[in-house]
């Protein structure tokens, strides 16, 4: 993946190594700017997944997931484009499942509670951007930041999101294991005991299986 966001395929043969295919990979994004993030090749060598940070024409921060079918000496064929709100955090490919984590920020001054799109992130489902549902959002008892961690599982063979969660106020750190993703948030707990004010820094850890 080059700096101008082209995907180039080479046939490796020592001094006779040559480029056999090339295509632009970001032309399909509704983007005014794009930056590189990650590239994966499935174990069977038939699919390339490219994950990029980009700014949409509406000036929204998004993560794009583009899936390409590839084969020797053939032009990469775009299979799907999936987008998730926010800035890229991390990802992991396990088999045919891509786990993707992004960080989504919203402006509290722009919140209109009659319009969930002003504070609820969106993901692409069946080619259409849709808001996360209430059941997909985890909110702690105390909220002190206008941000989410969005955790999405993508079936790269069928080109669709098979699960997504928005963790409101969780973005301090993320750890991905083979079966789970751990997302943390730090908060301050305050109480008064015998007229003495006590402050303690705490950490919540949310565990999501995938």
PDB file of C-alpha atoms in Angstrom:
ATOM      1  CA  UNK A   1       0.000   0.000   0.000  1.00  0.00           C
ATOM      2  CA  UNK A   2       1.744   3.150  -1.199  1.00  0.00           C
ATOM      3  CA  UNK A   3       1.450   6.700   0.097  1.00  0.00           C
ATOM      4  CA  UNK A   4      -1.041   7.571  -2.661  1.00  0.00           C
ATOM      5  CA  UNK A   5      -3.229   4.671  -1.519  1.00  0.00           C
ATOM      6  CA  UNK A   6      -2.651   2.288  -4.403  1.00  0.00           C
ATOM      7  CA  UNK A   7      -2.678  -1.486  -3.961  1.00  0.00           C
ATOM      8  CA  UNK A   8       0.154  -3.087  -5.955  1.00  0.00           C
ATOM      9  CA  UNK A   9       0.615  -6.812  -6.493  1.00  0.00           C
ATOM     10  CA  UNK A  10       4.045  -8.209  -7.348  1.00  0.00           C
ATOM     11  CA  UNK A  11       5.129 -11.599  -8.604  1.00  0.00           C
ATOM     12  CA  UNK A  12       8.227 -12.497  -6.592  1.00  0.00           C
ATOM     13  CA  UNK A  13      10.987 -14.135  -8.626  1.00  0.00           C
ATOM     14  CA  UNK A  14      14.335 -12.827  -7.416  1.00  0.00           C
ATOM     15  CA  UNK A  15      15.835 -10.371  -9.908  1.00  0.00           C
ATOM     16  CA  UNK A  16      12.870 -11.019 -12.208  1.00  0.00           C
ATOM     17  CA  UNK A  17      10.334  -9.741  -9.658  1.00  0.00           C
ATOM     18  CA  UNK A  18       7.705  -7.649 -11.433  1.00  0.00           C
ATOM     19  CA  UNK A  19       4.489  -5.770 -10.739  1.00  0.00           C
ATOM     20  CA  UNK A  20       1.485  -7.605 -12.139  1.00  0.00           C
ATOM     21  CA  UNK A  21      -1.459  -5.479 -10.976  1.00  0.00           C
ATOM     22  CA  UNK A  22      -2.248  -2.081  -9.492  1.00  0.00           C
ATOM     23  CA  UNK A  23      -5.349  -0.105  -8.556  1.00  0.00           C
ATOM     24  CA  UNK A  24      -6.372   2.846  -6.456  1.00  0.00           C
ATOM     25  CA  UNK A  25      -8.071   1.640  -3.280  1.00  0.00           C
ATOM     26  CA  UNK A  26      -9.682   4.792  -1.919  1.00  0.00           C
ATOM     27  CA  UNK A  27     -11.578   6.167  -4.919  1.00  0.00           C
ATOM     28  CA  UNK A  28     -14.731   4.417  -3.669  1.00  0.00           C
ATOM     29  CA  UNK A  29     -14.667   6.313  -0.360  1.00  0.00           C
ATOM     30  CA  UNK A  30     -16.696   9.494   0.062  1.00  0.00           C
ATOM     31  CA  UNK A  31     -13.544  11.174   1.369  1.00  0.00           C
ATOM     32  CA  UNK A  32     -11.768  14.503   1.258  1.00  0.00           C
ATOM     33  CA  UNK A  33      -8.659  13.113   2.974  1.00  0.00           C
ATOM     34  CA  UNK A  34      -7.337   9.631   3.746  1.00  0.00           C
ATOM     35  CA  UNK A  35      -4.526   8.302   5.934  1.00  0.00           C
ATOM     36  CA  UNK A  36      -3.090   4.779   6.087  1.00  0.00           C
ATOM     37  CA  UNK A  37      -3.834   2.331   8.885  1.00  0.00           C
ATOM     38  CA  UNK A  38      -3.680  -1.431   8.307  1.00  0.00           C
ATOM     39  CA  UNK A  39      -3.653  -4.070   5.569  1.00  0.00           C
ATOM     40  CA  UNK A  40      -4.471  -7.777   5.986  1.00  0.00           C
ATOM     41  CA  UNK A  41      -4.274 -10.801   3.684  1.00  0.00           C
ATOM     42  CA  UNK A  42      -6.526 -13.751   4.509  1.00  0.00           C
ATOM     43  CA  UNK A  43      -4.866 -17.107   5.141  1.00  0.00           C
ATOM     44  CA  UNK A  44      -6.042 -18.514   1.796  1.00  0.00           C
ATOM     45  CA  UNK A  45      -4.456 -15.579  -0.034  1.00  0.00           C
ATOM     46  CA  UNK A  46      -7.632 -14.615  -1.887  1.00  0.00           C
ATOM     47  CA  UNK A  47      -8.750 -11.524   0.002  1.00  0.00           C
ATOM     48  CA  UNK A  48      -7.038  -8.286   0.981  1.00  0.00           C
ATOM     49  CA  UNK A  49      -8.618  -6.105   3.659  1.00  0.00           C
ATOM     50  CA  UNK A  50      -7.490  -2.481   3.880  1.00  0.00           C
ATOM     51  CA  UNK A  51      -8.443  -0.322   6.872  1.00  0.00           C
ATOM     52  CA  UNK A  52      -8.035   3.455   6.606  1.00  0.00           C
ATOM     53  CA  UNK A  53      -8.811   6.577   8.569  1.00  0.00           C
ATOM     54  CA  UNK A  54     -10.603   9.149   6.447  1.00  0.00           C
ATOM     55  CA  UNK A  55     -12.533  12.386   6.622  1.00  0.00           C
ATOM     56  CA  UNK A  56     -15.852  12.292   4.788  1.00  0.00           C
ATOM     57  CA  UNK A  57     -17.138  15.102   2.581  1.00  0.00           C
ATOM     58  CA  UNK A  58     -19.372  16.007   5.523  1.00  0.00           C
ATOM     59  CA  UNK A  59     -16.139  16.515   7.512  1.00  0.00           C
ATOM     60  CA  UNK A  60     -16.837  13.520   9.759  1.00  0.00           C
ATOM     61  CA  UNK A  61     -14.070  11.242  11.047  1.00  0.00           C
ATOM     62  CA  UNK A  62     -14.597   7.684   9.817  1.00  0.00           C
ATOM     63  CA  UNK A  63     -12.826   4.351   9.479  1.00  0.00           C
ATOM     64  CA  UNK A  64     -13.202   2.629   6.123  1.00  0.00           C
ATOM     65  CA  UNK A  65     -12.844  -1.126   5.614  1.00  0.00           C
ATOM     66  CA  UNK A  66     -12.337  -2.119   1.970  1.00  0.00           C
ATOM     67  CA  UNK A  67     -12.292  -5.752   0.878  1.00  0.00           C
ATOM     68  CA  UNK A  68     -10.618  -6.809  -2.381  1.00  0.00           C
ATOM     69  CA  UNK A  69     -10.560 -10.166  -4.118  1.00  0.00           C
ATOM     70  CA  UNK A  70      -7.060 -10.921  -5.393  1.00  0.00           C
ATOM     71  CA  UNK A  71      -5.446 -13.697  -7.409  1.00  0.00           C
ATOM     72  CA  UNK A  72      -2.157 -14.158  -9.246  1.00  0.00           C
ATOM     73  CA  UNK A  73      -1.780 -11.816 -12.219  1.00  0.00           C
ATOM     74  CA  UNK A  74      -5.301 -10.422 -11.782  1.00  0.00           C
ATOM     75  CA  UNK A  75      -6.661  -6.952 -11.112  1.00  0.00           C
ATOM     76  CA  UNK A  76      -7.859  -6.506  -7.477  1.00  0.00           C
ATOM     77  CA  UNK A  77     -11.671  -6.578  -7.439  1.00  0.00           C
ATOM     78  CA  UNK A  78     -13.463  -4.441  -4.834  1.00  0.00           C
ATOM     79  CA  UNK A  79     -15.935  -6.609  -2.923  1.00  0.00           C
ATOM     80  CA  UNK A  80     -17.257  -4.176  -0.319  1.00  0.00           C
ATOM     81  CA  UNK A  81     -16.797  -0.889   1.511  1.00  0.00           C
ATOM     82  CA  UNK A  82     -17.848  -0.642   5.154  1.00  0.00           C
ATOM     83  CA  UNK A  83     -17.543   2.499   7.266  1.00  0.00           C
ATOM     84  CA  UNK A  84     -17.639   3.091  11.001  1.00  0.00           C
ATOM     85  CA  UNK A  85     -17.729   6.459  12.766  1.00  0.00           C
ATOM     86  CA  UNK A  86     -14.648   7.638  14.641  1.00  0.00           C
ATOM     87  CA  UNK A  87     -10.865   7.500  14.461  1.00  0.00           C
ATOM     88  CA  UNK A  88      -9.031   4.202  14.014  1.00  0.00           C
ATOM     89  CA  UNK A  89      -7.746   2.632  17.235  1.00  0.00           C
ATOM     90  CA  UNK A  90      -6.801  -0.978  16.553  1.00  0.00           C
ATOM     91  CA  UNK A  91      -7.868  -4.111  14.680  1.00  0.00           C
ATOM     92  CA  UNK A  92      -7.229  -7.840  14.446  1.00  0.00           C
ATOM     93  CA  UNK A  93      -7.987 -10.452  11.799  1.00  0.00           C
ATOM     94  CA  UNK A  94      -8.931 -13.886  13.153  1.00  0.00           C
ATOM     95  CA  UNK A  95      -9.855 -16.326  10.390  1.00  0.00           C
ATOM     96  CA  UNK A  96     -12.449 -14.571   8.244  1.00  0.00           C
ATOM     97  CA  UNK A  97     -13.464 -12.199  11.045  1.00  0.00           C
ATOM     98  CA  UNK A  98     -12.010  -8.702  11.406  1.00  0.00           C
ATOM     99  CA  UNK A  99     -12.314  -7.063  14.812  1.00  0.00           C
ATOM    100  CA  UNK A 100     -12.167  -3.268  14.539  1.00  0.00           C
ATOM    101  CA  UNK A 101     -12.059  -0.645  17.297  1.00  0.00           C
ATOM    102  CA  UNK A 102     -12.551   3.069  16.672  1.00  0.00           C
ATOM    103  CA  UNK A 103     -12.881   6.123  18.905  1.00  0.00           C
ATOM    104  CA  UNK A 104     -15.854   8.379  18.260  1.00  0.00           C
ATOM    105  CA  UNK A 105     -16.172  11.886  19.704  1.00  0.00           C
ATOM    106  CA  UNK A 106     -19.240  14.110  19.569  1.00  0.00           C
ATOM    107  CA  UNK A 107     -19.672  17.770  20.475  1.00  0.00           C
ATOM    108  CA  UNK A 108     -21.872  18.123  23.595  1.00  0.00           C
ATOM    109  CA  UNK A 109     -22.837  21.645  22.488  1.00  0.00           C
ATOM    110  CA  UNK A 110     -24.303  20.206  19.297  1.00  0.00           C
ATOM    111  CA  UNK A 111     -26.444  17.527  20.950  1.00  0.00           C
ATOM    112  CA  UNK A 112     -30.139  17.567  20.121  1.00  0.00           C
ATOM    113  CA  UNK A 113     -31.883  14.848  22.145  1.00  0.00           C
ATOM    114  CA  UNK A 114     -34.656  14.708  19.542  1.00  0.00           C
ATOM    115  CA  UNK A 115     -32.015  13.783  16.951  1.00  0.00           C
ATOM    116  CA  UNK A 116     -29.924  10.734  17.979  1.00  0.00           C
ATOM    117  CA  UNK A 117     -27.564  11.269  15.035  1.00  0.00           C
ATOM    118  CA  UNK A 118     -26.055  14.203  16.966  1.00  0.00           C
ATOM    119  CA  UNK A 119     -24.677  11.908  19.674  1.00  0.00           C
ATOM    120  CA  UNK A 120     -25.006   8.259  18.538  1.00  0.00           C
ATOM    121  CA  UNK A 121     -22.409   6.787  16.142  1.00  0.00           C
ATOM    122  CA  UNK A 122     -23.225   4.973  12.895  1.00  0.00           C
ATOM    123  CA  UNK A 123     -21.945   1.846  11.165  1.00  0.00           C
ATOM    124  CA  UNK A 124     -22.595   0.417   7.701  1.00  0.00           C
ATOM    125  CA  UNK A 125     -25.148  -2.407   7.574  1.00  0.00           C
ATOM    126  CA  UNK A 126     -26.152  -3.948   4.243  1.00  0.00           C
ATOM    127  CA  UNK A 127     -24.709  -0.951   2.431  1.00  0.00           C
ATOM    128  CA  UNK A 128     -26.601   1.629   4.498  1.00  0.00           C
ATOM    129  CA  UNK A 129     -25.269   3.760   7.366  1.00  0.00           C
ATOM    130  CA  UNK A 130     -27.356   3.112  10.477  1.00  0.00           C
ATOM    131  CA  UNK A 131     -27.229   4.309  14.068  1.00  0.00           C
ATOM    132  CA  UNK A 132     -26.214   1.949  16.828  1.00  0.00           C
ATOM    133  CA  UNK A 133     -29.306   0.728  18.651  1.00  0.00           C
ATOM    134  CA  UNK A 134     -29.992   1.164  22.355  1.00  0.00           C
ATOM    135  CA  UNK A 135     -29.153  -2.501  22.994  1.00  0.00           C
ATOM    136  CA  UNK A 136     -25.744  -2.011  21.349  1.00  0.00           C
ATOM    137  CA  UNK A 137     -24.696   0.879  23.612  1.00  0.00           C
ATOM    138  CA  UNK A 138     -23.111   0.450  27.041  1.00  0.00           C
ATOM    139  CA  UNK A 139     -23.261   3.525  29.278  1.00  0.00           C
ATOM    140  CA  UNK A 140     -21.728   3.656  32.793  1.00  0.00           C
ATOM    141  CA  UNK A 141     -23.603   5.216  35.697  1.00  0.00           C
ATOM    142  CA  UNK A 142     -21.435   8.336  35.600  1.00  0.00           C
ATOM    143  CA  UNK A 143     -20.558   9.912  32.255  1.00  0.00           C
ATOM    144  CA  UNK A 144     -17.915  12.627  32.160  1.00  0.00           C
ATOM    145  CA  UNK A 145     -16.762  12.544  28.510  1.00  0.00           C
ATOM    146  CA  UNK A 146     -18.410  12.801  25.108  1.00  0.00           C
ATOM    147  CA  UNK A 147     -16.754   9.813  23.465  1.00  0.00           C
ATOM    148  CA  UNK A 148     -17.330   6.176  22.604  1.00  0.00           C
ATOM    149  CA  UNK A 149     -15.217   3.176  21.839  1.00  0.00           C
ATOM    150  CA  UNK A 150     -16.910   1.383  18.940  1.00  0.00           C
ATOM    151  CA  UNK A 151     -16.128  -2.318  18.699  1.00  0.00           C
ATOM    152  CA  UNK A 152     -17.282  -4.012  15.495  1.00  0.00           C
ATOM    153  CA  UNK A 153     -16.874  -7.547  14.159  1.00  0.00           C
ATOM    154  CA  UNK A 154     -16.837  -7.829  10.358  1.00  0.00           C
ATOM    155  CA  UNK A 155     -17.270 -11.024   8.334  1.00  0.00           C
ATOM    156  CA  UNK A 156     -14.830 -10.271   5.509  1.00  0.00           C
ATOM    157  CA  UNK A 157     -15.997 -13.168   3.324  1.00  0.00           C
ATOM    158  CA  UNK A 158     -19.632 -12.033   3.381  1.00  0.00           C
ATOM    159  CA  UNK A 159     -18.667  -8.340   3.573  1.00  0.00           C
ATOM    160  CA  UNK A 160     -20.901  -7.342   6.466  1.00  0.00           C
ATOM    161  CA  UNK A 161     -20.855  -6.267  10.086  1.00  0.00           C
ATOM    162  CA  UNK A 162     -22.000  -9.177  12.255  1.00  0.00           C
ATOM    163  CA  UNK A 163     -21.864  -7.325  15.566  1.00  0.00           C
ATOM    164  CA  UNK A 164     -21.233  -3.812  16.885  1.00  0.00           C
ATOM    165  CA  UNK A 165     -21.160  -2.129  20.278  1.00  0.00           C
ATOM    166  CA  UNK A 166     -20.658   1.446  21.381  1.00  0.00           C
ATOM    167  CA  UNK A 167     -19.081   1.871  24.813  1.00  0.00           C
ATOM    168  CA  UNK A 168     -19.872   5.381  25.978  1.00  0.00           C
ATOM    169  CA  UNK A 169     -17.085   6.992  28.015  1.00  0.00           C
ATOM    170  CA  UNK A 170     -14.710   4.037  27.368  1.00  0.00           C
ATOM    171  CA  UNK A 171     -11.567   4.971  25.408  1.00  0.00           C
ATOM    172  CA  UNK A 172      -8.610   4.945  27.761  1.00  0.00           C
ATOM    173  CA  UNK A 173      -7.007   1.751  26.443  1.00  0.00           C
ATOM    174  CA  UNK A 174      -7.854  -1.335  24.420  1.00  0.00           C
ATOM    175  CA  UNK A 175      -6.411  -4.857  24.554  1.00  0.00           C
ATOM    176  CA  UNK A 176      -7.357  -7.546  22.052  1.00  0.00           C
ATOM    177  CA  UNK A 177      -6.865 -11.253  22.796  1.00  0.00           C
ATOM    178  CA  UNK A 178      -7.788 -14.232  20.632  1.00  0.00           C
ATOM    179  CA  UNK A 179     -11.360 -14.374  21.903  1.00  0.00           C
ATOM    180  CA  UNK A 180     -12.088 -11.090  23.688  1.00  0.00           C
ATOM    181  CA  UNK A 181     -11.536  -7.357  23.515  1.00  0.00           C
ATOM    182  CA  UNK A 182     -10.972  -5.417  26.742  1.00  0.00           C
ATOM    183  CA  UNK A 183     -11.805  -1.701  26.843  1.00  0.00           C
ATOM    184  CA  UNK A 184     -11.164   0.500  29.869  1.00  0.00           C
ATOM    185  CA  UNK A 185     -12.302   3.792  31.287  1.00  0.00           C
ATOM    186  CA  UNK A 186     -10.817   5.732  34.170  1.00  0.00           C
ATOM    187  CA  UNK A 187     -12.994   7.690  36.576  1.00  0.00           C
ATOM    188  CA  UNK A 188     -12.803   9.337  39.999  1.00  0.00           C
ATOM    189  CA  UNK A 189     -14.870   8.104  42.916  1.00  0.00           C
ATOM    190  CA  UNK A 190     -15.567  10.635  45.661  1.00  0.00           C
ATOM    191  CA  UNK A 191     -17.130  10.110  49.086  1.00  0.00           C
ATOM    192  CA  UNK A 192     -17.172  11.719  52.518  1.00  0.00           C
ATOM    193  CA  UNK A 193     -16.434   9.544  55.565  1.00  0.00           C
ATOM    194  CA  UNK A 194     -16.535  11.098  59.065  1.00  0.00           C
ATOM    195  CA  UNK A 195     -16.392  14.591  57.543  1.00  0.00           C
ATOM    196  CA  UNK A 196     -13.301  13.619  55.564  1.00  0.00           C
ATOM    197  CA  UNK A 197     -13.461  13.864  51.767  1.00  0.00           C
ATOM    198  CA  UNK A 198     -11.934  10.891  50.042  1.00  0.00           C
ATOM    199  CA  UNK A 199     -11.025  10.654  46.369  1.00  0.00           C
ATOM    200  CA  UNK A 200     -10.023   7.459  44.636  1.00  0.00           C
ATOM    201  CA  UNK A 201      -9.115   6.883  40.998  1.00  0.00           C
ATOM    202  CA  UNK A 202     -10.847   3.778  39.622  1.00  0.00           C
ATOM    203  CA  UNK A 203     -10.822   1.804  36.374  1.00  0.00           C
ATOM    204  CA  UNK A 204     -13.755  -0.004  34.763  1.00  0.00           C
ATOM    205  CA  UNK A 205     -12.968  -2.829  32.329  1.00  0.00           C
ATOM    206  CA  UNK A 206     -15.557  -3.897  29.766  1.00  0.00           C
ATOM    207  CA  UNK A 207     -15.042  -7.346  28.224  1.00  0.00           C
ATOM    208  CA  UNK A 208     -16.619  -8.207  24.874  1.00  0.00           C
ATOM    209  CA  UNK A 209     -16.398 -11.676  23.370  1.00  0.00           C
ATOM    210  CA  UNK A 210     -16.082 -12.005  19.599  1.00  0.00           C
TER     211      UNK A 210
END
